[in-house]
Amino acid sequence: MKKRAFSGIQPSGVPTVGNYFGALKNWVSMQNDYDCVFSVVNLHAITQRFDADVLRERTRYLYALLLAIGLDPRRSLLFVQSQVPQHCELTWVLNCYTMQGELSRMTQFKEKSLKRPENVNVGLFDYPVLQAADILLYDSDVVPVGQDQKQHVEISRDIAERFNGLYGDVFVVPEPVIPPIGGKVLSLLDPARKMDKSDPLPGAYLSMADDADTVMKKCKRAVTDSEASVRYDPAAKPGVSNLLSLYAMCTGQTPQEAERDFEGQGYGVLKPAVAEAVNAVLGPVQARIRAYTDDPAQLDALMEDGAARAEAMAAKTLARVWQAVGLTGRPAKGGASC
Ligand code: ATP
Ligand code: LTN
């Protein structure tokens, strides 16, 4: 039996190459070795304010993007979180087994509260519990994520262990899996921070939807340093090292091999080369996304099928939880409640 892998991505903007190399590309390769479940987590996205039509559109676009990068609905289960009601139901129960103190230690909550103090809603605080529900509903063994999400997978483990300690082995206890390179792609304008799709400055990130000219412009404006040599040294030269590792990820090299490609060259050669390497990856993906978004009926059918399969799995886990806690369930089709 293959192990189960689960992960999610928010439709909070168009994914960046950081999301792609840090998470999505890894999902594609995991399809060979794991029984994979992946979700467009739009319930998480509403912890931020969005225009309703924009959110709906981004959700569909992201689902199309997952297909376009090579996630195969015959091998992986792909679904939209809001189409599976068990995520909200399990979140409530898990809320009652999660301590306020542990959620207030979450780095993402602290960072996002500082970044947008005008909207520190309870959903933002509770975000990791919804994430734990996502993971635990599918009996997930491993959770492929970028470095920044390790803490959320760890709290999911803690919640699962606490619950199991009280009720027996109701949940599979998950583990995070972080890719060795690409785990943290940095902002092009501030290499002290990660590349973020909701960054207010579009120049800080390379979106998967950026056209070739935009990628070129953004790469040319990327922050480097006042030295002229192209060296891979993340501590001393974060901007240049970030560009080198982007180039390496696009061309399938190690950053050290990429460094050798630029021996004796300056940033004026490095930057356009990075842009070209990124464009060679993005061009074909963008064409495949268009093919899916141009056929809304096919996309609807795939989403519907994914949701039905996900719900069948989630309902089984939820029934175990209801049973363990002593909650009266919805009457089953035959009339009895679980
Ligand atoms: P937001 O800015 O809306 O919070 P995000 O860009 O952090 O979003 P998510 O949708 O939260 O992206 O993350 C999807 C996946 O991409 C997660 O596994 C996350 O760890 C990974 N990821 C996000 N940004 C990066 C990055 N710069 N480098 C590597 N991985 C990343
Ligand atoms: N919180 C994650 C997205 C996410 C997720 C998940 C990742 C929601 N549910 C379950 C892994 C497993 C993020 O911000 N990247």
mmCIF file of C-alpha atoms and ligand atoms in Angstrom:
data_model
loop_
_atom_site.group_PDB
_atom_site.id
_atom_site.type_symbol
_atom_site.label_atom_id
_atom_site.label_comp_id
_atom_site.label_asym_id
_atom_site.label_seq_id
_atom_site.Cartn_x
_atom_site.Cartn_y
_atom_site.Cartn_z
ATOM 1 C CA MET A 1 0.000 0.000 0.000
ATOM 2 C CA LYS A 2 1.300 3.436 -0.941
ATOM 3 C CA LYS A 3 1.475 6.136 1.704
ATOM 4 C CA ARG A 4 -1.025 8.975 1.446
ATOM 5 C CA ALA A 5 0.241 12.502 0.698
ATOM 6 C CA PHE A 6 -1.933 15.585 1.165
ATOM 7 C CA SER A 7 -1.274 19.227 0.435
ATOM 8 C CA GLY A 8 -3.137 22.426 -0.316
ATOM 9 C CA ILE A 9 -2.623 25.791 -1.934
ATOM 10 C CA GLN A 10 -4.675 28.946 -1.452
ATOM 11 C CA PRO A 11 -6.231 30.795 -4.400
ATOM 12 C CA SER A 12 -5.071 34.019 -2.757
ATOM 13 C CA GLY A 13 -3.347 35.175 -5.944
ATOM 14 C CA VAL A 14 -1.745 33.610 -8.980
ATOM 15 C CA PRO A 15 0.974 31.176 -7.791
ATOM 16 C CA THR A 16 4.543 32.388 -8.000
ATOM 17 C CA VAL A 17 7.580 30.457 -9.144
ATOM 18 C CA GLY A 18 8.229 30.154 -5.376
ATOM 19 C CA ASN A 19 5.025 28.175 -4.983
ATOM 20 C CA TYR A 20 5.922 26.159 -8.055
ATOM 21 C CA PHE A 21 9.441 25.149 -7.063
ATOM 22 C CA GLY A 22 8.753 25.102 -3.322
ATOM 23 C CA ALA A 23 5.622 23.020 -3.480
ATOM 24 C CA LEU A 24 3.789 22.290 -6.717
ATOM 25 C CA LYS A 25 6.606 20.696 -8.710
ATOM 26 C CA ASN A 26 7.247 18.381 -5.820
ATOM 27 C CA TRP A 27 3.567 17.386 -5.808
ATOM 28 C CA VAL A 28 3.870 16.288 -9.440
ATOM 29 C CA SER A 29 6.806 13.982 -8.737
ATOM 30 C CA MET A 30 5.117 12.557 -5.654
ATOM 31 C CA GLN A 31 2.368 11.091 -7.818
ATOM 32 C CA ASN A 32 4.629 8.156 -8.649
ATOM 33 C CA ASP A 33 5.289 7.086 -5.097
ATOM 34 C CA TYR A 34 2.288 8.231 -3.075
ATOM 35 C CA ASP A 35 -1.440 8.077 -3.088
ATOM 36 C CA CYS A 36 -1.928 11.840 -3.553
ATOM 37 C CA VAL A 37 -4.709 14.198 -2.527
ATOM 38 C CA PHE A 38 -4.355 17.902 -3.373
ATOM 39 C CA SER A 39 -6.732 20.749 -2.686
ATOM 40 C CA VAL A 40 -7.365 24.335 -3.727
ATOM 41 C CA VAL A 41 -7.964 25.674 -0.221
ATOM 42 C CA ASN A 42 -10.346 28.560 -0.853
ATOM 43 C CA LEU A 43 -11.756 28.506 2.708
ATOM 44 C CA HIS A 44 -8.286 29.458 3.899
ATOM 45 C CA ALA A 45 -8.154 32.260 1.340
ATOM 46 C CA ILE A 46 -11.135 34.135 2.845
ATOM 47 C CA THR A 47 -9.059 34.971 5.918
ATOM 48 C CA GLN A 48 -8.088 37.804 3.530
ATOM 49 C CA ARG A 49 -10.628 40.070 1.824
ATOM 50 C CA PHE A 50 -11.446 39.294 -1.800
ATOM 51 C CA ASP A 51 -13.992 40.358 -4.316
ATOM 52 C CA ALA A 52 -16.304 37.317 -4.689
ATOM 53 C CA ASP A 53 -15.902 37.078 -8.473
ATOM 54 C CA VAL A 54 -12.125 37.369 -8.198
ATOM 55 C CA LEU A 55 -11.993 34.530 -5.666
ATOM 56 C CA ARG A 56 -14.237 32.301 -7.811
ATOM 57 C CA GLU A 57 -12.110 33.012 -10.869
ATOM 58 C CA ARG A 58 -8.809 32.387 -9.057
ATOM 59 C CA THR A 59 -10.101 29.125 -7.654
ATOM 60 C CA ARG A 60 -10.870 27.825 -11.153
ATOM 61 C CA TYR A 61 -7.607 29.187 -12.532
ATOM 62 C CA LEU A 62 -5.639 27.455 -9.797
ATOM 63 C CA TYR A 63 -7.444 24.171 -10.390
ATOM 64 C CA ALA A 64 -6.572 24.494 -14.109
ATOM 65 C CA LEU A 65 -2.975 25.293 -13.184
ATOM 66 C CA LEU A 66 -2.677 22.144 -11.070
ATOM 67 C CA LEU A 67 -3.813 20.106 -14.067
ATOM 68 C CA ALA A 68 -1.504 22.049 -16.394
ATOM 69 C CA ILE A 69 1.662 21.398 -14.380
ATOM 70 C CA GLY A 70 1.052 17.672 -14.641
ATOM 71 C CA LEU A 71 -1.178 16.603 -11.773
ATOM 72 C CA ASP A 72 -3.178 13.828 -13.325
ATOM 73 C CA PRO A 73 -6.762 13.399 -12.052
ATOM 74 C CA ARG A 74 -6.559 9.675 -12.788
ATOM 75 C CA ARG A 75 -3.629 9.299 -10.424
ATOM 76 C CA SER A 76 -4.235 12.098 -7.892
ATOM 77 C CA LEU A 77 -7.359 13.355 -6.235
ATOM 78 C CA LEU A 78 -7.737 17.095 -6.941
ATOM 79 C CA PHE A 79 -10.551 19.018 -5.319
ATOM 80 C CA VAL A 80 -11.738 22.435 -4.188
ATOM 81 C CA GLN A 81 -11.961 22.645 -0.390
ATOM 82 C CA SER A 82 -15.285 24.553 -0.218
ATOM 83 C CA GLN A 83 -16.980 21.764 -2.186
ATOM 84 C CA VAL A 84 -16.369 19.280 0.645
ATOM 85 C CA PRO A 85 -18.352 20.303 3.756
ATOM 86 C CA GLN A 86 -16.473 17.992 6.141
ATOM 87 C CA HIS A 87 -13.545 20.445 6.293
ATOM 88 C CA CYS A 88 -15.628 22.978 8.219
ATOM 89 C CA GLU A 89 -17.267 20.296 10.346
ATOM 90 C CA LEU A 90 -13.994 18.752 11.479
ATOM 91 C CA THR A 91 -12.499 22.201 12.107
ATOM 92 C CA TRP A 92 -15.121 22.905 14.742
ATOM 93 C CA VAL A 93 -14.380 19.682 16.603
ATOM 94 C CA LEU A 94 -10.615 20.209 16.388
ATOM 95 C CA ASN A 95 -11.060 23.770 17.687
ATOM 96 C CA CYS A 96 -12.205 22.194 20.922
ATOM 97 C CA TYR A 97 -8.935 20.232 21.140
ATOM 98 C CA THR A 98 -6.595 23.111 20.294
ATOM 99 C CA MET A 99 -5.371 25.630 22.830
ATOM 100 C CA GLN A 100 -5.478 29.367 22.293
ATOM 101 C CA GLY A 101 -1.889 29.572 23.552
ATOM 102 C CA GLU A 102 -0.535 27.236 20.893
ATOM 103 C CA LEU A 103 -2.273 29.095 18.061
ATOM 104 C CA SER A 104 -0.969 32.431 19.298
ATOM 105 C CA ARG A 105 2.578 31.103 18.866
ATOM 106 C CA MET A 106 2.126 30.527 15.115
ATOM 107 C CA THR A 107 4.626 32.573 13.122
ATOM 108 C CA GLN A 108 2.313 33.021 10.133
ATOM 109 C CA PHE A 109 -0.429 34.432 12.366
ATOM 110 C CA LYS A 110 1.985 36.861 13.987
ATOM 111 C CA GLU A 111 3.421 37.978 10.641
ATOM 112 C CA LYS A 112 0.062 38.388 8.923
ATOM 113 C CA SER A 113 -1.409 40.251 11.918
ATOM 114 C CA LEU A 114 1.437 42.749 11.712
ATOM 115 C CA LYS A 115 1.130 43.038 7.937
ATOM 116 C CA ARG A 116 -2.587 43.784 7.992
ATOM 117 C CA PRO A 117 -3.590 44.985 11.452
ATOM 118 C CA GLU A 118 -6.949 46.192 10.113
ATOM 119 C CA ASN A 119 -8.213 42.646 9.602
ATOM 120 C CA VAL A 120 -6.914 40.277 12.279
ATOM 121 C CA ASN A 121 -10.018 38.086 12.111
ATOM 122 C CA VAL A 122 -10.681 34.924 14.125
ATOM 123 C CA GLY A 123 -10.420 32.895 10.905
ATOM 124 C CA LEU A 124 -6.806 33.999 10.524
ATOM 125 C CA PHE A 125 -6.131 32.870 14.081
ATOM 126 C CA ASP A 126 -7.899 29.560 13.477
ATOM 127 C CA TYR A 127 -6.259 28.987 10.077
ATOM 128 C CA PRO A 128 -3.935 26.185 11.327
ATOM 129 C CA VAL A 129 -6.904 24.242 12.723
ATOM 130 C CA LEU A 130 -8.652 24.267 9.342
ATOM 131 C CA GLN A 131 -5.340 23.112 7.885
ATOM 132 C CA ALA A 132 -5.169 20.293 10.444
ATOM 133 C CA ALA A 133 -8.711 19.284 9.439
ATOM 134 C CA ASP A 134 -7.644 19.195 5.763
ATOM 135 C CA ILE A 135 -4.738 16.922 6.563
ATOM 136 C CA LEU A 136 -6.432 14.636 9.083
ATOM 137 C CA LEU A 137 -9.614 14.051 7.056
ATOM 138 C CA TYR A 138 -7.635 12.114 4.433
ATOM 139 C CA ASP A 139 -5.556 9.949 6.800
ATOM 140 C CA SER A 140 -2.464 11.665 5.382
ATOM 141 C CA ASP A 141 0.951 10.197 6.191
ATOM 142 C CA VAL A 142 3.001 12.982 4.634
ATOM 143 C CA VAL A 143 2.392 16.649 3.851
ATOM 144 C CA PRO A 144 4.658 18.191 1.193
ATOM 145 C CA VAL A 145 5.048 21.917 1.974
ATOM 146 C CA GLY A 146 7.520 24.771 1.802
ATOM 147 C CA GLN A 147 9.640 25.580 4.845
ATOM 148 C CA ASP A 148 7.199 28.246 6.045
ATOM 149 C CA GLN A 149 4.448 25.682 6.600
ATOM 150 C CA LYS A 150 6.414 23.259 8.763
ATOM 151 C CA GLN A 151 5.020 24.758 11.950
ATOM 152 C CA HIS A 152 1.449 24.262 10.752
ATOM 153 C CA VAL A 153 2.048 20.612 9.981
ATOM 154 C CA GLU A 154 3.618 20.208 13.411
ATOM 155 C CA ILE A 155 0.573 21.652 15.141
ATOM 156 C CA SER A 156 -1.583 19.272 13.072
ATOM 157 C CA ARG A 157 0.519 16.438 14.497
ATOM 158 C CA ASP A 158 0.084 17.779 18.023
ATOM 159 C CA ILE A 159 -3.680 18.025 17.619
ATOM 160 C CA ALA A 160 -3.874 14.505 16.161
ATOM 161 C CA GLU A 161 -1.761 13.075 18.968
ATOM 162 C CA ARG A 162 -3.792 14.843 21.627
ATOM 163 C CA PHE A 163 -7.039 13.575 20.133
ATOM 164 C CA ASN A 164 -5.689 10.043 19.734
ATOM 165 C CA GLY A 165 -4.468 10.153 23.337
ATOM 166 C CA LEU A 166 -8.032 10.728 24.455
ATOM 167 C CA TYR A 167 -9.947 8.508 22.040
ATOM 168 C CA GLY A 168 -7.606 5.875 20.593
ATOM 169 C CA ASP A 169 -6.196 5.800 17.061
ATOM 170 C CA VAL A 170 -8.754 7.968 15.303
ATOM 171 C CA PHE A 171 -6.251 9.960 13.208
ATOM 172 C CA VAL A 172 -3.140 9.114 11.231
ATOM 173 C CA VAL A 173 -0.348 11.357 12.588
ATOM 174 C CA PRO A 174 1.149 13.270 9.609
ATOM 175 C CA GLU A 175 4.722 14.330 8.880
ATOM 176 C CA PRO A 176 5.926 17.343 6.862
ATOM 177 C CA VAL A 177 8.106 16.771 3.774
ATOM 178 C CA ILE A 178 10.200 19.739 2.667
ATOM 179 C CA PRO A 179 12.045 19.721 -0.671
ATOM 180 C CA PRO A 180 15.847 20.108 -0.342
ATOM 181 C CA ILE A 181 16.061 22.952 -2.861
ATOM 182 C CA GLY A 182 13.279 25.388 -3.645
ATOM 183 C CA GLY A 183 12.117 25.166 -0.016
ATOM 184 C CA LYS A 184 12.388 28.932 0.125
ATOM 185 C CA VAL A 185 12.466 31.099 -2.988
ATOM 186 C CA LEU A 186 13.119 34.693 -1.944
ATOM 187 C CA SER A 187 11.524 37.986 -2.921
ATOM 188 C CA LEU A 188 13.237 39.655 -5.902
ATOM 189 C CA LEU A 189 13.079 43.041 -4.199
ATOM 190 C CA ASP A 190 13.804 42.012 -0.611
ATOM 191 C CA PRO A 191 15.857 38.815 -0.464
ATOM 192 C CA ALA A 192 15.488 38.793 3.322
ATOM 193 C CA ARG A 193 11.878 37.644 2.793
ATOM 194 C CA LYS A 194 10.219 34.827 0.897
ATOM 195 C CA MET A 195 8.641 35.376 -2.495
ATOM 196 C CA ASP A 196 4.960 35.810 -1.717
ATOM 197 C CA LYS A 197 2.013 35.851 -4.105
ATOM 198 C CA SER A 198 0.151 38.390 -1.993
ATOM 199 C CA ASP A 199 3.103 40.797 -1.844
ATOM 200 C CA PRO A 200 1.809 44.336 -2.484
ATOM 201 C CA LEU A 201 4.753 44.950 -4.869
ATOM 202 C CA PRO A 202 4.328 42.825 -8.040
ATOM 203 C CA GLY A 203 8.031 43.344 -8.794
ATOM 204 C CA ALA A 204 8.833 41.182 -5.765
ATOM 205 C CA TYR A 205 7.499 37.981 -7.299
ATOM 206 C CA LEU A 206 7.422 36.111 -10.589
ATOM 207 C CA SER A 207 3.852 35.016 -11.142
ATOM 208 C CA MET A 208 3.160 31.824 -13.092
ATOM 209 C CA ALA A 209 0.948 33.986 -15.337
ATOM 210 C CA ASP A 210 3.602 36.618 -16.116
ATOM 211 C CA ASP A 211 4.407 36.963 -19.807
ATOM 212 C CA ALA A 212 7.976 36.733 -21.086
ATOM 213 C CA ASP A 213 8.521 40.524 -21.131
ATOM 214 C CA THR A 214 7.283 40.967 -17.582
ATOM 215 C CA VAL A 215 9.566 38.174 -16.351
ATOM 216 C CA MET A 216 12.493 39.832 -18.109
ATOM 217 C CA LYS A 217 11.707 43.248 -16.580
ATOM 218 C CA LYS A 218 11.269 41.850 -13.076
ATOM 219 C CA CYS A 219 14.506 39.852 -13.270
ATOM 220 C CA LYS A 220 16.424 42.873 -14.518
ATOM 221 C CA ARG A 221 15.151 44.898 -11.541
ATOM 222 C CA ALA A 222 15.937 42.192 -8.984
ATOM 223 C CA VAL A 223 17.973 43.376 -6.006
ATOM 224 C CA THR A 224 21.552 42.059 -6.049
ATOM 225 C CA ASP A 225 24.563 43.686 -4.345
ATOM 226 C CA SER A 226 27.384 46.073 -5.113
ATOM 227 C CA GLU A 227 29.931 43.341 -5.889
ATOM 228 C CA ALA A 228 30.118 42.254 -9.498
ATOM 229 C CA SER A 229 30.859 38.527 -9.177
ATOM 230 C CA VAL A 230 28.235 35.819 -9.602
ATOM 231 C CA ARG A 231 28.771 33.567 -6.579
ATOM 232 C CA TYR A 232 26.428 31.226 -4.761
ATOM 233 C CA ASP A 233 26.665 32.365 -1.155
ATOM 234 C CA PRO A 234 23.181 32.693 0.380
ATOM 235 C CA ALA A 235 24.404 34.342 3.598
ATOM 236 C CA ALA A 236 26.654 36.989 2.043
ATOM 237 C CA LYS A 237 24.880 37.382 -1.318
ATOM 238 C CA PRO A 238 21.192 36.532 -0.803
ATOM 239 C CA GLY A 239 19.865 38.292 -3.923
ATOM 240 C CA VAL A 240 22.393 36.796 -6.353
ATOM 241 C CA SER A 241 22.144 33.367 -4.728
ATOM 242 C CA ASN A 242 18.369 33.481 -5.066
ATOM 243 C CA LEU A 243 18.706 34.262 -8.792
ATOM 244 C CA LEU A 244 21.237 31.464 -9.189
ATOM 245 C CA SER A 245 19.026 28.953 -7.449
ATOM 246 C CA LEU A 246 16.035 30.024 -9.559
ATOM 247 C CA TYR A 247 18.148 29.486 -12.668
ATOM 248 C CA ALA A 248 19.292 26.136 -11.298
ATOM 249 C CA MET A 249 15.755 24.992 -10.543
ATOM 250 C CA CYS A 250 14.604 25.922 -14.051
ATOM 251 C CA THR A 251 17.504 24.159 -15.758
ATOM 252 C CA GLY A 252 17.610 21.143 -13.439
ATOM 253 C CA GLN A 253 21.085 21.914 -12.069
ATOM 254 C CA THR A 254 22.459 22.448 -8.601
ATOM 255 C CA PRO A 255 23.159 26.092 -7.657
ATOM 256 C CA GLN A 256 26.888 25.269 -7.693
ATOM 257 C CA GLU A 257 26.644 23.993 -11.287
ATOM 258 C CA ALA A 258 24.668 27.119 -12.192
ATOM 259 C CA GLU A 259 27.412 29.251 -10.655
ATOM 260 C CA ARG A 260 29.931 27.683 -13.061
ATOM 261 C CA ASP A 261 27.727 28.699 -16.051
ATOM 262 C CA PHE A 262 28.378 32.324 -15.066
ATOM 263 C CA GLU A 263 32.068 32.192 -14.224
ATOM 264 C CA GLY A 264 33.716 35.498 -15.075
ATOM 265 C CA GLN A 265 30.350 37.089 -15.987
ATOM 266 C CA GLY A 266 28.459 39.937 -14.317
ATOM 267 C CA TYR A 267 24.863 40.512 -13.251
ATOM 268 C CA GLY A 268 24.071 41.929 -16.705
ATOM 269 C CA VAL A 269 24.470 38.378 -18.062
ATOM 270 C CA LEU A 270 22.965 36.547 -15.101
ATOM 271 C CA LYS A 271 19.659 38.432 -14.954
ATOM 272 C CA PRO A 272 18.455 37.903 -18.569
ATOM 273 C CA ALA A 273 19.650 34.290 -18.404
ATOM 274 C CA VAL A 274 17.483 33.721 -15.326
ATOM 275 C CA ALA A 275 14.504 35.318 -17.115
ATOM 276 C CA GLU A 276 14.978 33.091 -20.152
ATOM 277 C CA ALA A 277 15.239 29.975 -18.016
ATOM 278 C CA VAL A 278 12.044 30.926 -16.136
ATOM 279 C CA ASN A 279 10.217 31.676 -19.403
ATOM 280 C CA ALA A 280 11.195 28.296 -20.834
ATOM 281 C CA VAL A 281 9.431 26.669 -17.877
ATOM 282 C CA LEU A 282 6.391 28.976 -17.791
ATOM 283 C CA GLY A 283 5.561 29.163 -21.528
ATOM 284 C CA PRO A 284 4.317 25.572 -21.978
ATOM 285 C CA VAL A 285 2.501 25.587 -18.612
ATOM 286 C CA GLN A 286 0.651 28.788 -19.557
ATOM 287 C CA ALA A 287 -0.488 27.252 -22.867
ATOM 288 C CA ARG A 288 -1.892 24.203 -21.054
ATOM 289 C CA ILE A 289 -3.699 26.405 -18.481
ATOM 290 C CA ARG A 290 -5.402 28.248 -21.350
ATOM 291 C CA ALA A 291 -6.553 24.954 -22.840
ATOM 292 C CA TYR A 292 -8.314 24.096 -19.547
ATOM 293 C CA THR A 293 -9.787 27.541 -18.867
ATOM 294 C CA ASP A 294 -11.084 27.670 -22.460
ATOM 295 C CA ASP A 295 -13.180 24.561 -21.741
ATOM 296 C CA PRO A 296 -15.234 25.435 -18.616
ATOM 297 C CA ALA A 297 -17.516 22.378 -18.933
ATOM 298 C CA GLN A 298 -14.551 20.016 -18.733
ATOM 299 C CA LEU A 299 -13.152 21.911 -15.754
ATOM 300 C CA ASP A 300 -16.537 21.782 -13.958
ATOM 301 C CA ALA A 301 -16.772 18.043 -14.562
ATOM 302 C CA LEU A 302 -13.275 17.419 -13.176
ATOM 303 C CA MET A 303 -13.983 19.581 -10.118
ATOM 304 C CA GLU A 304 -17.272 17.807 -9.468
ATOM 305 C CA ASP A 305 -15.689 14.388 -9.734
ATOM 306 C CA GLY A 306 -12.829 15.406 -7.416
ATOM 307 C CA ALA A 307 -15.244 16.783 -4.815
ATOM 308 C CA ALA A 308 -17.378 13.631 -4.836
ATOM 309 C CA ARG A 309 -14.359 11.373 -4.351
ATOM 310 C CA ALA A 310 -12.930 13.609 -1.617
ATOM 311 C CA GLU A 311 -16.240 13.754 0.216
ATOM 312 C CA ALA A 312 -16.541 9.966 0.229
ATOM 313 C CA MET A 313 -13.160 9.732 1.981
ATOM 314 C CA ALA A 314 -13.722 12.662 4.323
ATOM 315 C CA ALA A 315 -17.123 11.398 5.438
ATOM 316 C CA LYS A 316 -15.566 8.167 6.724
ATOM 317 C CA THR A 317 -13.035 10.002 8.882
ATOM 318 C CA LEU A 318 -15.662 12.392 10.165
ATOM 319 C CA ALA A 319 -17.922 9.488 11.160
ATOM 320 C CA ARG A 320 -15.039 8.077 13.274
ATOM 321 C CA VAL A 321 -14.616 11.460 14.957
ATOM 322 C CA TRP A 322 -18.322 11.917 15.672
ATOM 323 C CA GLN A 323 -18.423 8.397 17.091
ATOM 324 C CA ALA A 324 -15.333 8.988 19.269
ATOM 325 C CA VAL A 325 -16.581 12.261 20.721
ATOM 326 C CA GLY A 326 -20.200 11.209 21.151
ATOM 327 C CA LEU A 327 -21.776 13.592 18.677
ATOM 328 C CA THR A 328 -25.103 12.554 17.187
ATOM 329 C CA GLY A 329 -24.566 12.386 13.428
ATOM 330 C CA ARG A 330 -26.810 13.079 10.479
ATOM 331 C CA PRO A 331 -29.249 10.201 9.980
ATOM 332 C CA ALA A 332 -27.647 7.706 7.593
ATOM 333 C CA LYS A 333 -29.584 6.869 4.387
ATOM 334 C CA GLY A 334 -31.193 3.873 6.127
ATOM 335 C CA GLY A 335 -32.412 6.025 9.011
ATOM 336 C CA ALA A 336 -29.874 5.253 11.789
ATOM 337 C CA SER A 337 -27.414 7.921 12.933
ATOM 338 C CA CYS A 338 -23.713 7.254 13.438
HETATM 339 P P1 ATP B 1 0.003 33.931 0.722
HETATM 340 O O1 ATP B 1 0.981 34.938 0.312
HETATM 341 O O2 ATP B 1 -1.355 34.168 0.183
HETATM 342 O O3 ATP B 1 0.030 33.615 2.186
HETATM 343 P P2 ATP B 1 1.843 31.929 -0.203
HETATM 344 O O4 ATP B 1 2.534 32.498 -1.389
HETATM 345 O O5 ATP B 1 2.595 31.841 1.069
HETATM 346 O O6 ATP B 1 0.426 32.622 0.023
HETATM 347 P P3 ATP B 1 0.431 29.431 -0.103
HETATM 348 O O7 ATP B 1 -0.729 29.243 -0.965
HETATM 349 O O8 ATP B 1 0.159 29.751 1.298
HETATM 350 O O9 ATP B 1 1.390 30.553 -0.695
HETATM 351 O O10 ATP B 1 1.427 28.222 -0.219
HETATM 352 C C1 ATP B 1 1.403 27.164 -1.120
HETATM 353 C C2 ATP B 1 2.659 26.358 -0.949
HETATM 354 O O11 ATP B 1 3.775 27.055 -1.495
HETATM 355 C C3 ATP B 1 3.035 26.052 0.507
HETATM 356 O O12 ATP B 1 3.485 24.724 0.603
HETATM 357 C C4 ATP B 1 4.154 27.000 0.793
HETATM 358 O O13 ATP B 1 5.033 26.509 1.778
HETATM 359 C C5 ATP B 1 4.844 27.095 -0.553
HETATM 360 N N1 ATP B 1 5.536 28.359 -0.720
HETATM 361 C C6 ATP B 1 4.989 29.589 -0.662
HETATM 362 N N2 ATP B 1 5.894 30.552 -0.908
HETATM 363 C C7 ATP B 1 7.073 29.906 -1.138
HETATM 364 C C8 ATP B 1 8.397 30.357 -1.445
HETATM 365 N N3 ATP B 1 8.701 31.611 -1.594
HETATM 366 N N4 ATP B 1 9.359 29.419 -1.608
HETATM 367 C C9 ATP B 1 9.069 28.116 -1.492
HETATM 368 N N5 ATP B 1 7.842 27.630 -1.207
HETATM 369 C C10 ATP B 1 6.844 28.503 -1.025
HETATM 370 N N1 LTN B 2 -1.573 26.817 4.887
HETATM 371 C C1 LTN B 2 -1.018 26.396 3.655
HETATM 372 C C2 LTN B 2 -2.018 25.939 2.655
HETATM 373 C C3 LTN B 2 -2.720 24.745 3.179
HETATM 374 C C4 LTN B 2 -2.172 23.442 3.333
HETATM 375 C C5 LTN B 2 -3.216 22.635 3.859
HETATM 376 C C6 LTN B 2 -0.922 22.888 3.087
HETATM 377 C C7 LTN B 2 -4.001 24.690 3.620
HETATM 378 N N2 LTN B 2 -4.308 23.415 4.024
HETATM 379 C C8 LTN B 2 -3.007 21.305 4.165
HETATM 380 C C9 LTN B 2 -0.728 21.540 3.403
HETATM 381 C C10 LTN B 2 -1.768 20.766 3.932
HETATM 382 C C11 LTN B 2 -0.216 27.557 3.157
HETATM 383 O O1 LTN B 2 -0.401 28.643 3.585
HETATM 384 N N3 LTN B 2 0.652 27.312 2.297
#
